[in-house]
PDB file of C-alpha atoms and ligand atoms in Angstrom:
ATOM      1  CA  UNK Q  32      87.283  78.946 118.676  1.00 97.00           C
ATOM      2  CA  UNK Q  33      89.874  81.730 118.410  1.00 98.00           C
ATOM      3  CA  UNK Q  34      90.496  84.696 116.133  1.00 98.00           C
ATOM      4  CA  UNK Q  35      93.865  84.304 114.387  1.00 98.00           C
ATOM      5  CA  UNK Q  36      95.843  86.567 112.073  1.00 98.00           C
ATOM      6  CA  UNK Q  37      96.499  85.505 108.489  1.00 98.00           C
ATOM      7  CA  UNK Q  38      98.298  87.495 105.777  1.00 98.00           C
ATOM      8  CA  UNK Q  39      94.910  88.362 104.196  1.00 98.00           C
ATOM      9  CA  UNK Q  40      92.527  89.161 107.093  1.00 98.00           C
ATOM     10  CA  UNK Q  41      91.986  87.855 110.630  1.00 98.00           C
ATOM     11  CA  UNK Q  42      90.039  84.579 110.665  1.00 98.00           C
ATOM     12  CA  UNK Q  43      87.755  82.974 113.254  1.00 98.00           C
ATOM     13  CA  UNK Q  44      89.217  79.477 113.596  1.00 98.00           C
ATOM     14  CA  UNK Q  45      87.972  76.166 114.977  1.00 98.00           C
ATOM     15  CA  UNK Q  46      88.618  72.507 114.114  1.00 98.00           C
ATOM     16  CA  UNK Q  47      87.411  71.808 110.573  1.00 98.00           C
ATOM     17  CA  UNK Q  48      86.541  68.159 111.302  1.00 98.00           C
ATOM     18  CA  UNK Q  49      84.006  68.947 114.029  1.00 98.00           C
ATOM     19  CA  UNK Q  50      80.402  69.894 113.213  1.00 98.00           C
ATOM     20  CA  UNK Q  51      79.983  71.207 116.768  1.00 98.00           C
ATOM     21  CA  UNK Q  52      83.037  73.489 116.463  1.00 98.00           C
ATOM     22  CA  UNK Q  53      82.104  74.937 113.066  1.00 98.00           C
ATOM     23  CA  UNK Q  54      78.500  75.565 114.173  1.00 98.00           C
ATOM     24  CA  UNK Q  55      79.964  77.804 116.908  1.00 98.00           C
ATOM     25  CA  UNK Q  56      81.674  79.843 114.179  1.00 98.00           C
ATOM     26  CA  UNK Q  57      78.406  80.280 112.237  1.00 98.00           C
ATOM     27  CA  UNK Q  58      76.644  81.364 115.447  1.00 98.00           C
ATOM     28  CA  UNK Q  59      79.335  83.856 116.540  1.00 98.00           C
ATOM     29  CA  UNK Q  60      79.349  85.496 113.074  1.00 97.00           C
ATOM     30  CA  UNK Q  61      75.600  85.386 112.517  1.00 96.00           C
ATOM     31  CA  UNK Q  62      76.497  83.699 109.235  1.00 95.00           C
ATOM     32  CA  UNK Q  63      73.856  81.872 107.158  1.00 95.00           C
ATOM     33  CA  UNK Q  64      74.369  78.099 107.062  1.00 95.00           C
ATOM     34  CA  UNK Q  65      74.550  78.108 103.219  1.00 95.00           C
ATOM     35  CA  UNK Q  66      77.866  80.044 103.188  1.00 96.00           C
ATOM     36  CA  UNK Q  67      80.675  77.427 103.396  1.00 98.00           C
ATOM     37  CA  UNK Q  68      83.946  77.890 105.313  1.00 98.00           C
ATOM     38  CA  UNK Q  69      87.563  77.701 104.115  1.00 98.00           C
ATOM     39  CA  UNK Q  70      89.716  74.917 105.622  1.00 99.00           C
ATOM     40  CA  UNK Q  71      93.259  76.001 106.521  1.00 99.00           C
ATOM     41  CA  UNK Q  72      96.275  73.697 106.524  1.00 98.00           C
ATOM     42  CA  UNK Q  73      99.878  74.348 107.652  1.00 98.00           C
ATOM     43  CA  UNK Q  74     101.700  71.973 105.291  1.00 97.00           C
ATOM     44  CA  UNK Q  75     101.058  70.813 101.746  1.00 96.00           C
ATOM     45  CA  UNK Q  76     101.140  67.190 102.966  1.00 96.00           C
ATOM     46  CA  UNK Q  77      97.829  67.818 104.781  1.00 97.00           C
ATOM     47  CA  UNK Q  78      95.990  68.505 101.505  1.00 98.00           C
ATOM     48  CA  UNK Q  79      95.334  64.815 100.807  1.00 97.00           C
ATOM     49  CA  UNK Q  80      93.628  64.459 104.183  1.00 97.00           C
ATOM     50  CA  UNK Q  81      91.100  67.171 103.260  1.00 98.00           C
ATOM     51  CA  UNK Q  82      90.594  66.798  99.469  1.00 98.00           C
ATOM     52  CA  UNK Q  83      89.900  63.446  97.776  1.00 98.00           C
ATOM     53  CA  UNK Q  84      91.141  64.562  94.371  1.00 97.00           C
ATOM     54  CA  UNK Q  85      93.628  67.231  93.244  1.00 97.00           C
ATOM     55  CA  UNK Q  86      93.549  67.968  89.475  1.00 97.00           C
ATOM     56  CA  UNK Q  87      96.933  68.765  87.875  1.00 97.00           C
ATOM     57  CA  UNK Q  88      96.054  72.481  87.570  1.00 97.00           C
ATOM     58  CA  UNK Q  89      95.273  72.695  91.285  1.00 98.00           C
ATOM     59  CA  UNK Q  90      98.505  70.922  92.156  1.00 97.00           C
ATOM     60  CA  UNK Q  91     100.475  73.364  90.008  1.00 98.00           C
ATOM     61  CA  UNK Q  92      98.793  76.347  91.702  1.00 98.00           C
ATOM     62  CA  UNK Q  93      99.373  74.967  95.210  1.00 98.00           C
ATOM     63  CA  UNK Q  94     103.041  74.369  94.419  1.00 98.00           C
ATOM     64  CA  UNK Q  95     103.457  77.844  92.945  1.00 98.00           C
ATOM     65  CA  UNK Q  96     101.519  79.945  95.478  1.00 98.00           C
ATOM     66  CA  UNK Q  97     101.224  78.119  98.808  1.00 98.00           C
ATOM     67  CA  UNK Q  98     101.675  79.283 101.426  1.00 98.00           C
ATOM     68  CA  UNK Q  99      99.797  82.390 100.337  1.00 98.00           C
ATOM     69  CA  UNK Q 100      96.494  84.142  99.553  1.00 99.00           C
ATOM     70  CA  UNK Q 101      95.053  81.421  97.294  1.00 99.00           C
ATOM     71  CA  UNK Q 102      92.121  79.092  98.083  1.00 98.00           C
ATOM     72  CA  UNK Q 103      91.401  75.986  95.967  1.00 98.00           C
ATOM     73  CA  UNK Q 104      87.950  74.363  95.783  1.00 98.00           C
ATOM     74  CA  UNK Q 105      88.313  70.574  95.478  1.00 98.00           C
ATOM     75  CA  UNK Q 106      86.248  67.392  96.092  1.00 98.00           C
ATOM     76  CA  UNK Q 107      86.120  66.783  99.852  1.00 98.00           C
ATOM     77  CA  UNK Q 108      87.015  63.820 102.069  1.00 98.00           C
ATOM     78  CA  UNK Q 109      84.285  62.428 104.375  1.00 98.00           C
ATOM     79  CA  UNK Q 110      86.412  63.615 107.347  1.00 98.00           C
ATOM     80  CA  UNK Q 111      85.214  67.160 106.573  1.00 98.00           C
ATOM     81  CA  UNK Q 112      81.596  67.289 107.804  1.00 98.00           C
ATOM     82  CA  UNK Q 113      78.756  68.812 105.725  1.00 98.00           C
ATOM     83  CA  UNK Q 114      78.441  71.634 108.303  1.00 98.00           C
ATOM     84  CA  UNK Q 115      81.877  72.954 107.208  1.00 98.00           C
ATOM     85  CA  UNK Q 116      81.037  72.937 103.476  1.00 98.00           C
ATOM     86  CA  UNK Q 117      77.327  73.851 103.770  1.00 97.00           C
ATOM     87  CA  UNK Q 118      76.424  70.439 102.379  1.00 97.00           C
ATOM     88  CA  UNK Q 119      78.614  70.759  99.262  1.00 97.00           C
ATOM     89  CA  UNK Q 120      80.678  67.804  98.064  1.00 97.00           C
ATOM     90  CA  UNK Q 121      83.600  70.201  97.575  1.00 98.00           C
ATOM     91  CA  UNK Q 122      85.841  71.870 100.150  1.00 98.00           C
ATOM     92  CA  UNK Q 123      87.728  75.174  99.938  1.00 98.00           C
ATOM     93  CA  UNK Q 124      91.351  74.740 101.112  1.00 98.00           C
ATOM     94  CA  UNK Q 125      94.095  77.241 101.754  1.00 98.00           C
ATOM     95  CA  UNK Q 126      97.582  77.248 103.274  1.00 98.00           C
ATOM     96  CA  UNK Q 127      98.167  80.706 104.809  1.00 98.00           C
ATOM     97  CA  UNK Q 128     101.658  82.209 104.889  1.00 98.00           C
ATOM     98  CA  UNK Q 129     101.279  84.095 108.176  1.00 98.00           C
ATOM     99  CA  UNK Q 130     103.670  82.420 110.655  1.00 98.00           C
ATOM    100  CA  UNK Q 131     101.186  82.848 113.530  1.00 98.00           C
ATOM    101  CA  UNK Q 132      98.342  81.212 111.549  1.00 98.00           C
ATOM    102  CA  UNK Q 133     100.555  78.260 110.695  1.00 98.00           C
ATOM    103  CA  UNK Q 134     101.806  77.951 114.289  1.00 98.00           C
ATOM    104  CA  UNK Q 135      98.190  77.822 115.532  1.00 98.00           C
ATOM    105  CA  UNK Q 136      97.233  75.143 112.941  1.00 98.00           C
ATOM    106  CA  UNK Q 137     100.326  73.100 113.862  1.00 98.00           C
ATOM    107  CA  UNK Q 138      99.574  73.453 117.587  1.00 97.00           C
ATOM    108  CA  UNK Q 139      95.997  72.276 116.980  1.00 97.00           C
ATOM    109  CA  UNK Q 140      97.384  69.298 115.050  1.00 97.00           C
ATOM    110  CA  UNK Q 141      94.557  69.356 112.502  1.00 98.00           C
ATOM    111  CA  UNK Q 142      93.067  71.571 109.771  1.00 98.00           C
ATOM    112  CA  UNK Q 143      91.164  74.638 110.971  1.00 98.00           C
ATOM    113  CA  UNK Q 144      88.021  76.058 109.395  1.00 98.00           C
ATOM    114  CA  UNK Q 145      88.156  79.864 109.411  1.00 98.00           C
ATOM    115  CA  UNK Q 146      85.975  82.504 107.807  1.00 98.00           C
ATOM    116  CA  UNK Q 147      86.987  86.151 108.069  1.00 98.00           C
ATOM    117  CA  UNK Q 148      86.539  87.224 111.711  1.00 98.00           C
ATOM    118  CA  UNK Q 149      83.769  89.791 111.162  1.00 97.00           C
ATOM    119  CA  UNK Q 150      80.046  89.736 111.905  1.00 96.00           C
ATOM    120  CA  UNK Q 151      78.265  88.577 108.727  1.00 95.00           C
ATOM    121  CA  UNK Q 152      78.102  91.243 105.992  1.00 92.00           C
ATOM    122  CA  UNK Q 153      80.498  93.644 107.730  1.00 94.00           C
ATOM    123  CA  UNK Q 154      84.055  94.776 106.993  1.00 95.00           C
ATOM    124  CA  UNK Q 155      86.793  92.148 107.556  1.00 97.00           C
ATOM    125  CA  UNK Q 156      89.388  92.875 110.298  1.00 98.00           C
ATOM    126  CA  UNK Q 157      92.991  93.461 109.215  1.00 98.00           C
ATOM    127  CA  UNK Q 158      94.259  94.123 112.776  1.00 98.00           C
ATOM    128  CA  UNK Q 159      93.206  92.753 116.168  1.00 98.00           C
ATOM    129  CA  UNK Q 160      91.789  96.136 117.261  1.00 98.00           C
ATOM    130  CA  UNK Q 161      89.176  95.731 114.477  1.00 98.00           C
ATOM    131  CA  UNK Q 162      87.705  92.530 115.952  1.00 98.00           C
ATOM    132  CA  UNK Q 163      84.040  93.198 116.777  1.00 97.00           C
ATOM    133  CA  UNK Q 164      83.485  93.205 120.579  1.00 97.00           C
ATOM    134  CA  UNK Q 165      79.982  91.674 120.300  1.00 96.00           C
ATOM    135  CA  UNK Q 166      81.328  88.793 118.235  1.00 97.00           C
ATOM    136  CA  UNK Q 167      84.395  88.388 120.462  1.00 97.00           C
ATOM    137  CA  UNK Q 168      82.140  87.998 123.522  1.00 97.00           C
ATOM    138  CA  UNK Q 169      81.175  84.598 122.043  1.00 96.00           C
ATOM    139  CA  UNK Q 170      84.761  83.649 121.133  1.00 97.00           C
ATOM    140  CA  UNK Q 171      87.393  82.042 123.390  1.00 94.00           C
ATOM    141  CA  UNK Q 172      90.067  84.602 122.536  1.00 97.00           C
ATOM    142  CA  UNK Q 173      92.401  85.888 119.845  1.00 98.00           C
ATOM    143  CA  UNK Q 174      96.050  85.616 118.919  1.00 98.00           C
ATOM    144  CA  UNK Q 175      97.897  88.874 118.195  1.00 98.00           C
ATOM    145  CA  UNK Q 176      99.632  88.975 114.828  1.00 98.00           C
ATOM    146  CA  UNK Q 177      99.944  92.638 113.902  1.00 98.00           C
ATOM    147  CA  UNK Q 178      98.576  94.175 110.706  1.00 98.00           C
ATOM    148  CA  UNK Q 179      97.710  91.873 107.779  1.00 98.00           C
ATOM    149  CA  UNK Q 180     100.202  92.340 104.930  1.00 98.00           C
ATOM    150  CA  UNK Q 181      97.805  91.561 102.032  1.00 98.00           C
ATOM    151  CA  UNK Q 182      94.632  93.109 103.453  1.00 98.00           C
ATOM    152  CA  UNK Q 183      91.935  91.477 101.277  1.00 98.00           C
ATOM    153  CA  UNK Q 184      90.693  87.880 101.386  1.00 98.00           C
ATOM    154  CA  UNK Q 185      92.283  85.094  99.348  1.00 98.00           C
ATOM    155  CA  UNK Q 186      91.597  84.520  95.653  1.00 98.00           C
ATOM    156  CA  UNK Q 187      89.333  81.460  95.258  1.00 98.00           C
ATOM    157  CA  UNK Q 188      89.784  79.119  92.274  1.00 98.00           C
ATOM    158  CA  UNK Q 189      87.539  76.123  91.575  1.00 97.00           C
ATOM    159  CA  UNK Q 190      87.959  73.328  89.020  1.00 95.00           C
ATOM    160  CA  UNK Q 191      85.126  72.141  86.835  1.00 90.00           C
ATOM    161  CA  UNK Q 192      86.009  69.260  84.542  1.00 89.00           C
ATOM    162  CA  UNK Q 193      89.640  70.025  85.425  1.00 90.00           C
ATOM    163  CA  UNK Q 194      89.351  73.628  84.141  1.00 94.00           C
ATOM    164  CA  UNK Q 195      90.097  76.536  86.484  1.00 97.00           C
ATOM    165  CA  UNK Q 196      87.327  79.037  87.312  1.00 96.00           C
ATOM    166  CA  UNK Q 197      87.753  82.237  89.344  1.00 97.00           C
ATOM    167  CA  UNK Q 198      85.201  82.096  92.184  1.00 96.00           C
ATOM    168  CA  UNK Q 199      86.378  85.204  94.053  1.00 96.00           C
ATOM    169  CA  UNK Q 200      89.049  87.771  93.126  1.00 97.00           C
ATOM    170  CA  UNK Q 201      91.417  88.308  96.057  1.00 98.00           C
ATOM    171  CA  UNK Q 202      94.939  88.772  97.342  1.00 98.00           C
ATOM    172  CA  UNK Q 203      96.620  86.809  94.538  1.00 98.00           C
ATOM    173  CA  UNK Q 204      96.345  88.498  91.131  1.00 98.00           C
ATOM    174  CA  UNK Q 205      94.554  86.653  88.313  1.00 98.00           C
ATOM    175  CA  UNK Q 206      97.517  87.431  86.024  1.00 98.00           C
ATOM    176  CA  UNK Q 207      99.843  85.430  88.318  1.00 98.00           C
ATOM    177  CA  UNK Q 208      97.439  82.480  88.345  1.00 98.00           C
ATOM    178  CA  UNK Q 209      97.055  82.515  84.554  1.00 98.00           C
ATOM    179  CA  UNK Q 210     100.840  82.550  84.153  1.00 98.00           C
ATOM    180  CA  UNK Q 211     100.833  79.080  85.772  1.00 98.00           C
ATOM    181  CA  UNK Q 212      97.600  77.407  84.513  1.00 98.00           C
ATOM    182  CA  UNK Q 213      96.675  79.417  81.433  1.00 98.00           C
ATOM    183  CA  UNK Q 214      93.303  81.151  80.904  1.00 97.00           C
ATOM    184  CA  UNK Q 215      90.990  81.093  83.936  1.00 97.00           C
ATOM    185  CA  UNK Q 216      87.249  81.261  83.367  1.00 95.00           C
ATOM    186  CA  UNK Q 217      85.391  84.206  84.916  1.00 90.00           C
ATOM    187  CA  UNK Q 218      81.927  82.911  85.829  1.00 75.00           C
ATOM    188  CA  UNK Q 219      78.907  84.888  84.688  1.00 68.00           C
ATOM    189  CA  UNK Q 220      76.934  86.606  87.473  1.00 62.00           C
ATOM    190  CA  UNK Q 221      74.138  83.990  87.557  1.00 56.00           C
ATOM    191  CA  UNK Q 222      76.365  80.912  87.595  1.00 54.00           C
ATOM    192  CA  UNK Q 223      78.706  82.497  90.163  1.00 49.00           C
ATOM    193  CA  UNK Q 224      75.865  82.279  92.651  1.00 52.00           C
ATOM    194  CA  UNK Q 225      75.741  78.516  92.232  1.00 49.00           C
ATOM    195  CA  UNK Q 226      79.463  77.763  92.301  1.00 57.00           C
ATOM    196  CA  UNK Q 227      80.498  80.219  95.039  1.00 64.00           C
ATOM    197  CA  UNK Q 228      77.654  80.310  97.551  1.00 64.00           C
ATOM    198  CA  UNK Q 229      77.789  83.088 100.103  1.00 64.00           C
ATOM    199  CA  UNK Q 230      79.156  85.612  97.626  1.00 69.00           C
ATOM    200  CA  UNK Q 231      76.365  88.031  98.502  1.00 72.00           C
ATOM    201  CA  UNK Q 232      76.176  91.265  96.494  1.00 72.00           C
ATOM    202  CA  UNK Q 233      75.858  93.298  99.716  1.00 73.00           C
ATOM    203  CA  UNK Q 234      78.935  92.467 101.800  1.00 79.00           C
ATOM    204  CA  UNK Q 235      81.999  93.973 103.477  1.00 82.00           C
ATOM    205  CA  UNK Q 236      79.853  97.017 104.224  1.00 85.00           C
ATOM    206  CA  UNK Q 237      80.491  99.948 106.547  1.00 91.00           C
ATOM    207  CA  UNK Q 238      77.449 101.379 108.381  1.00 93.00           C
ATOM    208  CA  UNK Q 239      77.676 104.643 106.406  1.00 96.00           C
ATOM    209  CA  UNK Q 240      76.069 104.174 102.955  1.00 96.00           C
ATOM    210  CA  UNK Q 241      78.696 103.791 100.245  1.00 97.00           C
ATOM    211  CA  UNK Q 242      78.701 104.637  96.525  1.00 97.00           C
ATOM    212  CA  UNK Q 243      81.235 104.296  93.737  1.00 98.00           C
ATOM    213  CA  UNK Q 244      82.580 107.505  92.179  1.00 97.00           C
ATOM    214  CA  UNK Q 245      81.196 106.146  88.870  1.00 97.00           C
ATOM    215  CA  UNK Q 246      77.647 105.975  90.380  1.00 95.00           C
ATOM    216  CA  UNK Q 247      75.271 108.885  90.507  1.00 95.00           C
ATOM    217  CA  UNK Q 248      75.406 110.604  93.915  1.00 95.00           C
ATOM    218  CA  UNK Q 249      74.718 113.946  95.544  1.00 96.00           C
ATOM    219  CA  UNK Q 250      78.033 115.575  96.528  1.00 95.00           C
ATOM    220  CA  UNK Q 251      78.391 117.869  99.546  1.00 96.00           C
ATOM    221  CA  UNK Q 252      80.484 118.756 102.594  1.00 97.00           C
ATOM    222  CA  UNK Q 253      78.979 115.760 104.450  1.00 98.00           C
ATOM    223  CA  UNK Q 254      80.371 113.253 101.903  1.00 98.00           C
ATOM    224  CA  UNK Q 255      83.595 111.345 102.725  1.00 98.00           C
ATOM    225  CA  UNK Q 256      85.920 110.270  99.893  1.00 98.00           C
ATOM    226  CA  UNK Q 257      88.051 107.150  99.473  1.00 98.00           C
ATOM    227  CA  UNK Q 258      90.401 107.921  96.582  1.00 98.00           C
ATOM    228  CA  UNK Q 259      93.214 106.164  94.704  1.00 98.00           C
ATOM    229  CA  UNK Q 260      96.485 107.945  93.946  1.00 98.00           C
ATOM    230  CA  UNK Q 261      95.203 111.507  94.268  1.00 98.00           C
ATOM    231  CA  UNK Q 262      94.245 114.110  96.857  1.00 97.00           C
ATOM    232  CA  UNK Q 263      90.885 115.767  97.487  1.00 97.00           C
ATOM    233  CA  UNK Q 264      90.433 119.522  97.552  1.00 94.00           C
ATOM    234  CA  UNK Q 265      87.248 121.329  98.443  1.00 91.00           C
ATOM    235  CA  UNK Q 266      84.822 120.681 101.270  1.00 95.00           C
ATOM    236  CA  UNK Q 267      84.218 117.062 102.294  1.00 97.00           C
ATOM    237  CA  UNK Q 268      83.622 115.148 105.522  1.00 98.00           C
ATOM    238  CA  UNK Q 269      87.124 113.649 105.296  1.00 98.00           C
ATOM    239  CA  UNK Q 270      89.165 111.584 102.850  1.00 98.00           C
ATOM    240  CA  UNK Q 271      91.766 108.836 102.610  1.00 98.00           C
ATOM    241  CA  UNK Q 272      94.068 107.944  99.706  1.00 98.00           C
ATOM    242  CA  UNK Q 273      94.261 104.134  99.288  1.00 99.00           C
ATOM    243  CA  UNK Q 274      97.707 104.484  97.694  1.00 98.00           C
ATOM    244  CA  UNK Q 275      99.464 107.807  97.060  1.00 98.00           C
ATOM    245  CA  UNK Q 276     101.813 105.873  94.737  1.00 98.00           C
ATOM    246  CA  UNK Q 277      98.862 104.409  92.785  1.00 98.00           C
ATOM    247  CA  UNK Q 278      99.845 100.848  93.759  1.00 98.00           C
ATOM    248  CA  UNK Q 279      96.851  98.435  93.868  1.00 98.00           C
ATOM    249  CA  UNK Q 280      98.650  96.124  96.363  1.00 98.00           C
ATOM    250  CA  UNK Q 281      99.046  99.047  98.771  1.00 98.00           C
ATOM    251  CA  UNK Q 282      95.380  99.926  98.166  1.00 98.00           C
ATOM    252  CA  UNK Q 283      94.381  96.358  99.110  1.00 98.00           C
ATOM    253  CA  UNK Q 284      96.452  96.565 102.301  1.00 98.00           C
ATOM    254  CA  UNK Q 285      94.794  99.877 103.322  1.00 98.00           C
ATOM    255  CA  UNK Q 286      91.254  99.187 102.071  1.00 98.00           C
ATOM    256  CA  UNK Q 287      89.392  97.833 105.127  1.00 98.00           C
ATOM    257  CA  UNK Q 288      91.197 100.064 107.662  1.00 98.00           C
ATOM    258  CA  UNK Q 289      90.422 103.195 105.639  1.00 98.00           C
ATOM    259  CA  UNK Q 290      86.794 102.126 105.132  1.00 98.00           C
ATOM    260  CA  UNK Q 291      86.533 101.867 108.937  1.00 97.00           C
ATOM    261  CA  UNK Q 292      88.206 105.245 109.471  1.00 98.00           C
ATOM    262  CA  UNK Q 293      85.817 106.949 107.053  1.00 98.00           C
ATOM    263  CA  UNK Q 294      82.858 105.069 108.567  1.00 97.00           C
ATOM    264  CA  UNK Q 295      83.737 106.615 111.968  1.00 97.00           C
ATOM    265  CA  UNK Q 296      83.344 110.187 110.631  1.00 97.00           C
ATOM    266  CA  UNK Q 297      79.533 110.100 110.689  1.00 96.00           C
ATOM    267  CA  UNK Q 298      79.364 111.235 107.052  1.00 98.00           C
ATOM    268  CA  UNK Q 299      76.138 111.002 105.016  1.00 98.00           C
ATOM    269  CA  UNK Q 300      77.893 108.995 102.309  1.00 98.00           C
ATOM    270  CA  UNK Q 301      81.283 107.472 101.500  1.00 98.00           C
ATOM    271  CA  UNK Q 302      82.187 107.737  97.809  1.00 98.00           C
ATOM    272  CA  UNK Q 303      85.007 105.476  96.567  1.00 98.00           C
ATOM    273  CA  UNK Q 304      87.203 105.688  93.468  1.00 98.00           C
ATOM    274  CA  UNK Q 305      87.253 102.603  91.225  1.00 98.00           C
ATOM    275  CA  UNK Q 306      90.756 101.210  90.497  1.00 98.00           C
ATOM    276  CA  UNK Q 307      92.018 100.026  87.104  1.00 98.00           C
ATOM    277  CA  UNK Q 308      90.711  96.433  86.694  1.00 95.00           C
ATOM    278  CA  UNK Q 309      94.123  94.709  86.800  1.00 96.00           C
ATOM    279  CA  UNK Q 310      96.266  92.983  89.434  1.00 98.00           C
ATOM    280  CA  UNK Q 311      94.895  93.454  92.944  1.00 98.00           C
ATOM    281  CA  UNK Q 312      92.704  96.264  91.572  1.00 98.00           C
ATOM    282  CA  UNK Q 313      90.168  93.517  90.711  1.00 97.00           C
ATOM    283  CA  UNK Q 314      89.873  92.416  94.340  1.00 98.00           C
ATOM    284  CA  UNK Q 315      89.665  96.002  95.639  1.00 98.00           C
ATOM    285  CA  UNK Q 316      86.944  96.840  93.081  1.00 98.00           C
ATOM    286  CA  UNK Q 317      85.005  93.672  93.949  1.00 96.00           C
ATOM    287  CA  UNK Q 318      84.968  94.629  97.652  1.00 97.00           C
ATOM    288  CA  UNK Q 319      84.074  98.264  96.885  1.00 97.00           C
ATOM    289  CA  UNK Q 320      81.206  97.126  94.623  1.00 96.00           C
ATOM    290  CA  UNK Q 321      79.819  94.771  97.254  1.00 94.00           C
ATOM    291  CA  UNK Q 322      80.225  97.357 100.023  1.00 95.00           C
ATOM    292  CA  UNK Q 323      78.271  99.868  97.937  1.00 95.00           C
ATOM    293  CA  UNK Q 324      75.534  97.439  96.808  1.00 90.00           C
ATOM    294  CA  UNK Q 325      72.112  98.547  98.046  1.00 77.00           C
TER     295      UNK Q 325
HETATM  296  O1  TXA I 648      91.668  85.050 102.999  1.00 66.50           O
HETATM  297  C1  TXA I 648      90.706  84.336 103.270  1.00 66.50           C
HETATM  298  O2  TXA I 648      90.241  83.533 102.459  1.00 66.50           O
HETATM  299  C2  TXA I 648      90.107  84.485 104.684  1.00 66.50           C
HETATM  300  C3  TXA I 648      91.169  84.041 105.697  1.00 66.50           C
HETATM  301  C4  TXA I 648      90.626  83.993 107.118  1.00 66.50           C
HETATM  302  O3  TXA I 648      91.704  82.809 105.310  1.00 66.50           O
HETATM  303  N1  TXA I 648      88.902  83.712 104.794  1.00 66.50           N
HETATM  304  C5  TXA I 648      87.733  84.072 104.167  1.00 66.50           C
HETATM  305  O4  TXA I 648      86.652  83.283 104.482  1.00 66.50           O
HETATM  306  O5  TXA I 648      87.650  85.008 103.430  1.00 66.50           O
HETATM  307  P1  TXA I 648      85.138  83.706 104.224  1.00 66.50           P
HETATM  308  O6  TXA I 648      84.349  82.745 105.019  1.00 66.50           O
HETATM  309  O7  TXA I 648      84.948  85.125 104.563  1.00 66.50           O
HETATM  310  O8  TXA I 648      84.879  83.411 102.723  1.00 66.50           O
HETATM  311  C6  TXA I 648      84.784  82.070 102.292  1.00 66.50           C
HETATM  312  C7  TXA I 648      84.100  81.968 100.967  1.00 66.50           C
HETATM  313  C8  TXA I 648      82.613  81.657 101.027  1.00 66.50           C
HETATM  314  O9  TXA I 648      81.829  82.797 101.217  1.00 66.50           O
HETATM  315  C9  TXA I 648      82.368  80.999  99.668  1.00 66.50           C
HETATM  316  O10 TXA I 648      82.086  81.988  98.714  1.00 66.50           O
HETATM  317  C10 TXA I 648      83.709  80.351  99.371  1.00 66.50           C
HETATM  318  O11 TXA I 648      84.636  80.842 100.290  1.00 66.50           O
HETATM  319  N2  TXA I 648      83.647  78.883  99.527  1.00 66.50           N
HETATM  320  C11 TXA I 648      83.908  78.144 100.618  1.00 66.50           C
HETATM  321  N3  TXA I 648      83.728  76.832 100.374  1.00 66.50           N
HETATM  322  C12 TXA I 648      83.359  76.742  99.085  1.00 66.50           C
HETATM  323  C13 TXA I 648      83.032  75.651  98.216  1.00 66.50           C
HETATM  324  N4  TXA I 648      83.058  74.386  98.632  1.00 66.50           N
HETATM  325  N5  TXA I 648      82.694  75.936  96.935  1.00 66.50           N
HETATM  326  C14 TXA I 648      82.667  77.217  96.499  1.00 66.50           C
HETATM  327  N6  TXA I 648      82.965  78.284  97.266  1.00 66.50           N
HETATM  328  C15 TXA I 648      83.303  78.053  98.538  1.00 66.50           C
HETATM  329 MG1   MG I 649      84.187  86.998 104.810  1.00 66.50          MG
END
């Protein structure tokens, strides 16, 4: 069980075909057993060994965007044990583009299950220095891979009756996916819980309470600000601009690091700007909403 860099976030990886290995991941993260893991492959030829069926839409997406920040949920092969998928008959599969991630999968010679390498509910690591020491004490080691270039987790797409459904916004924009497979269904809040287990409302959270700038909050000099494409004047505990150029991809890349930096200030509150709901702005907003859920 090792922490490995991917282009999205660092993952905590172990062999996906071993119940014993994946249970170690759940234990190290303090992750509930009903939150399934993503299986990572290094080559598209390995997909058939993990998924029993690949609908045409999924095949088109894999061909267009793998390797990259896209995860596909597909019917699973018996080789993937129920511990990996939390008892579901489907498996989430992704081929990362990070050369170190792919080298580790190739060296292992089999698919690797890897959730984000953070204690459950906390902010995902986008550089090795952000790996939690308490969690790492239970892990065999990590592989250095520098800063993650995407910075938010993969976009997850499932297929129900062959039709694509967005299960989690992430590092690949919905617009790019729709350009290949046409309209993608956005699940309603209640059904999302059933199709994408583990998508808890309170997630990715710093220890300092967080609010959205669109929420009601009490401002003051002890409030830290996470802004998008602007500066902050007036007294505050500190601030970071996710992207001075107003670029949502740059905001995604900076998001978790800046959340950590603001968390370290000991502020009473972190208040975050909401991005326009387009491109990677969707993924950034999703993480900000979950981080500020009470
Ligand atoms: O970018 C990423 O996806 C990173 C890197 C390490 O690859 N991994 C990641 O894993 O974000 P994790 O464990 O933090 O999130 C995995 C999520 C689960 O919480 C669940 O919502 C969804 O993937 N998932 C996994 N298997 C599923 C399945 N069979 N059906 C529906 N959703 C599934
Ligand atoms: Mg995670």
